[in-house]
Short mmCIF file of C-alpha atoms in Angstrom, two decimals:
data_model
loop_
_atom_site.label_atom_id
_atom_site.label_comp_id
_atom_site.label_asym_id
_atom_site.label_seq_id
_atom_site.Cartn_x
_atom_site.Cartn_y
_atom_site.Cartn_z
CA UNK A 2 60.23 134.45 107.82
CA UNK A 3 59.92 131.06 106.21
CA UNK A 4 60.11 128.07 108.53
CA UNK A 5 61.21 124.77 107.03
CA UNK A 6 62.12 121.39 108.35
CA UNK A 7 64.13 118.49 107.07
CA UNK A 8 62.23 115.52 105.72
CA UNK A 9 62.88 111.87 104.94
CA UNK A 10 60.71 109.13 103.56
CA UNK A 11 60.32 106.22 105.98
CA UNK A 12 59.11 102.89 104.59
CA UNK A 13 58.61 99.67 106.53
CA UNK A 14 58.91 96.43 104.59
CA UNK A 15 56.04 95.13 106.76
CA UNK A 16 53.37 97.54 108.00
CA UNK A 17 51.91 94.83 110.21
CA UNK A 18 54.04 92.18 111.85
CA UNK A 19 52.13 89.05 112.83
CA UNK A 20 53.84 87.17 115.65
CA UNK A 21 51.38 84.30 115.31
CA UNK A 22 49.68 82.12 117.89
CA UNK A 23 51.73 81.01 120.86
CA UNK A 24 50.44 78.76 123.62
CA UNK A 25 50.81 80.38 127.05
CA UNK A 26 52.75 77.28 128.24
CA UNK A 27 55.39 78.01 125.55
CA UNK A 28 56.25 81.35 127.16
CA UNK A 29 59.40 80.99 129.24
CA UNK A 30 61.37 83.37 131.43
CA UNK A 31 64.05 85.49 129.79
CA UNK A 32 63.22 84.37 126.25
CA UNK A 33 61.84 85.90 123.07
CA UNK A 34 59.20 83.99 121.16
CA UNK A 35 58.10 84.35 117.53
CA UNK A 36 60.99 86.70 116.71
CA UNK A 37 60.37 88.41 113.36
CA UNK A 38 62.63 90.78 111.39
CA UNK A 39 61.59 93.97 109.65
CA UNK A 40 63.42 96.79 107.90
CA UNK A 41 62.92 100.53 108.11
CA UNK A 42 64.15 102.15 104.90
CA UNK A 43 65.14 105.81 105.20
CA UNK A 44 65.36 107.57 101.84
CA UNK A 45 65.01 110.84 99.95
CA UNK A 46 66.11 113.01 102.88
CA UNK A 47 66.28 116.76 102.37
CA UNK A 48 67.32 119.63 104.57
CA UNK A 49 69.48 119.73 107.64
CA UNK A 50 69.67 121.72 110.84
CA UNK A 51 73.06 123.21 111.73
CA UNK A 52 74.27 121.86 115.07
CA UNK A 53 71.60 119.16 115.30
CA UNK A 54 71.83 115.42 114.58
CA UNK A 55 69.12 113.81 112.42
CA UNK A 56 67.71 110.71 114.13
CA UNK A 57 64.97 108.13 113.88
CA UNK A 58 62.75 108.67 116.91
CA UNK A 59 60.89 105.56 118.15
CA UNK A 60 57.83 105.81 120.36
CA UNK A 61 54.93 103.72 121.53
CA UNK A 62 52.90 102.78 124.55
CA UNK A 63 54.27 100.01 126.72
CA UNK A 64 55.37 98.74 130.10
CA UNK A 65 58.60 98.31 132.04
CA UNK A 66 58.70 94.67 133.02
CA UNK A 67 61.55 92.77 134.67
CA UNK A 68 64.00 95.49 133.66
CA UNK A 69 62.97 95.54 129.98
CA UNK A 70 60.78 97.95 128.02
CA UNK A 71 57.98 96.05 126.26
CA UNK A 72 55.79 97.73 123.66
CA UNK A 73 52.15 97.03 124.38
CA UNK A 74 49.04 98.99 123.46
CA UNK A 75 46.28 99.18 126.06
CA UNK A 76 43.74 99.31 123.23
CA UNK A 77 43.52 95.83 121.77
CA UNK A 78 45.69 93.93 124.27
CA UNK A 79 43.86 91.46 126.48
CA UNK A 80 46.78 89.24 127.58
CA UNK A 81 48.51 90.39 130.74
CA UNK A 82 52.13 90.26 131.84
CA UNK A 83 53.70 90.31 128.38
CA UNK A 84 54.58 92.56 125.49
CA UNK A 85 56.68 93.00 122.38
CA UNK A 86 60.40 93.52 122.80
CA UNK A 87 61.90 95.50 119.93
CA UNK A 88 65.62 95.19 119.14
CA UNK A 89 67.73 97.06 116.56
CA UNK A 90 70.12 94.41 115.30
CA UNK A 91 71.47 92.92 112.08
CA UNK A 92 71.20 89.40 113.53
CA UNK A 93 68.35 87.58 115.29
CA UNK A 94 68.45 88.64 118.96
CA UNK A 95 67.77 86.87 122.21
CA UNK A 96 66.38 88.26 125.46
CA UNK A 97 69.82 89.49 126.61
CA UNK A 98 70.02 92.08 123.80
CA UNK A 99 69.45 95.75 124.58
CA UNK A 100 65.83 96.57 123.80
CA UNK A 101 64.52 99.66 122.03
CA UNK A 102 62.56 101.75 124.49
CA UNK A 103 59.92 104.44 124.10
CA UNK A 104 61.69 107.71 123.17
CA UNK A 105 64.75 105.88 121.74
CA UNK A 106 66.69 107.54 118.91
CA UNK A 107 69.02 106.21 116.23
CA UNK A 108 71.50 108.53 114.53
CA UNK A 109 71.08 108.88 110.76
CA UNK A 110 73.95 111.29 109.98
CA UNK A 111 76.46 113.62 111.56
CA UNK A 112 75.43 116.92 113.10
CA UNK A 113 74.15 119.31 110.44
CA UNK A 114 74.31 116.70 107.66
CA UNK A 115 71.56 115.39 105.39
CA UNK A 116 71.08 111.63 105.91
CA UNK A 117 71.92 109.28 103.06
CA UNK A 118 69.57 106.47 102.02
CA UNK A 119 69.88 103.57 104.48
CA UNK A 120 68.17 100.50 105.87
CA UNK A 121 67.77 99.92 109.62
CA UNK A 122 67.15 96.31 110.66
CA UNK A 123 64.89 95.58 113.63
CA UNK A 124 63.49 92.46 115.26
CA UNK A 125 60.34 92.09 117.35
CA UNK A 126 59.47 89.19 119.62
CA UNK A 127 57.05 88.40 122.40
CA UNK A 128 58.26 88.06 126.00
CA UNK A 129 56.83 87.79 129.49
CA UNK A 130 60.05 88.90 131.23
CA UNK A 131 61.59 86.95 134.09
CA UNK A 132 60.35 83.94 136.10
CA UNK A 133 58.31 86.09 138.48
CA UNK A 134 56.50 88.09 135.80
CA UNK A 135 56.01 85.05 133.53
CA UNK A 136 54.29 83.18 136.36
CA UNK A 137 51.50 85.78 136.42
CA UNK A 138 51.03 86.17 132.64
CA UNK A 139 47.61 85.40 131.21
CA UNK A 140 46.49 84.36 127.73
CA UNK A 141 44.94 86.76 125.26
CA UNK A 142 45.90 89.17 122.50
CA UNK A 143 48.99 91.39 122.55
CA UNK A 144 48.97 94.44 120.29
CA UNK A 145 51.82 96.93 119.98
CA UNK A 146 51.76 100.11 117.92
CA UNK A 147 55.24 101.52 117.31
CA UNK A 148 55.90 104.87 115.62
CA UNK A 149 59.06 105.82 113.72
CA UNK A 150 59.62 109.47 112.81
CA UNK A 151 62.39 111.87 111.83
CA UNK A 152 63.66 114.16 114.57
CA UNK A 153 66.68 116.35 115.27
CA UNK A 154 68.66 116.27 118.53
#
C-alpha cells in the first residue's frame, strides 16, 4: 500500500503581526484595538480525498472571555484579562463580528475536489472583552501563536 495525502502551500503575507503599544486606559469594553489585516494565500494544492472537504484548520492556545474566543499564548503573555480576537473578513471588523475560534475550519473546495489558488483575508485585534472583564485587565505583553494547516473533513 502507498499512503498519500493532499497538500497545499500556505503563505502568510506577515509571519509576525505587531499590534503595537496600547495604553491600558485605551482598552474599552466590547472593542477591538490595533486591528491589523493579514492574508493567508493557499496555492499549489494537489490531491483530494473522495467524500471529504478540504479546509484550512485554525488552532492556537487561548481563553474564552465574555463569550468570545481570544487567542493568547501562556508562554510570553504577561498581561491578564485580554487576548487577540481573530476574524475572517474582507472588511475591517469590530467586536460584534464572529471570531475565529480554536479548531475552526474554512472550506477551500467542494467535497473530493482539489482547492484552487485563493487568498483568505483575516484581521487580528486586541480586546479585553466586556465591562466586567476589562475592569480586571492588567498591563503587560500579549502574545498569540496561531497555526493554519490543511485538513480534510
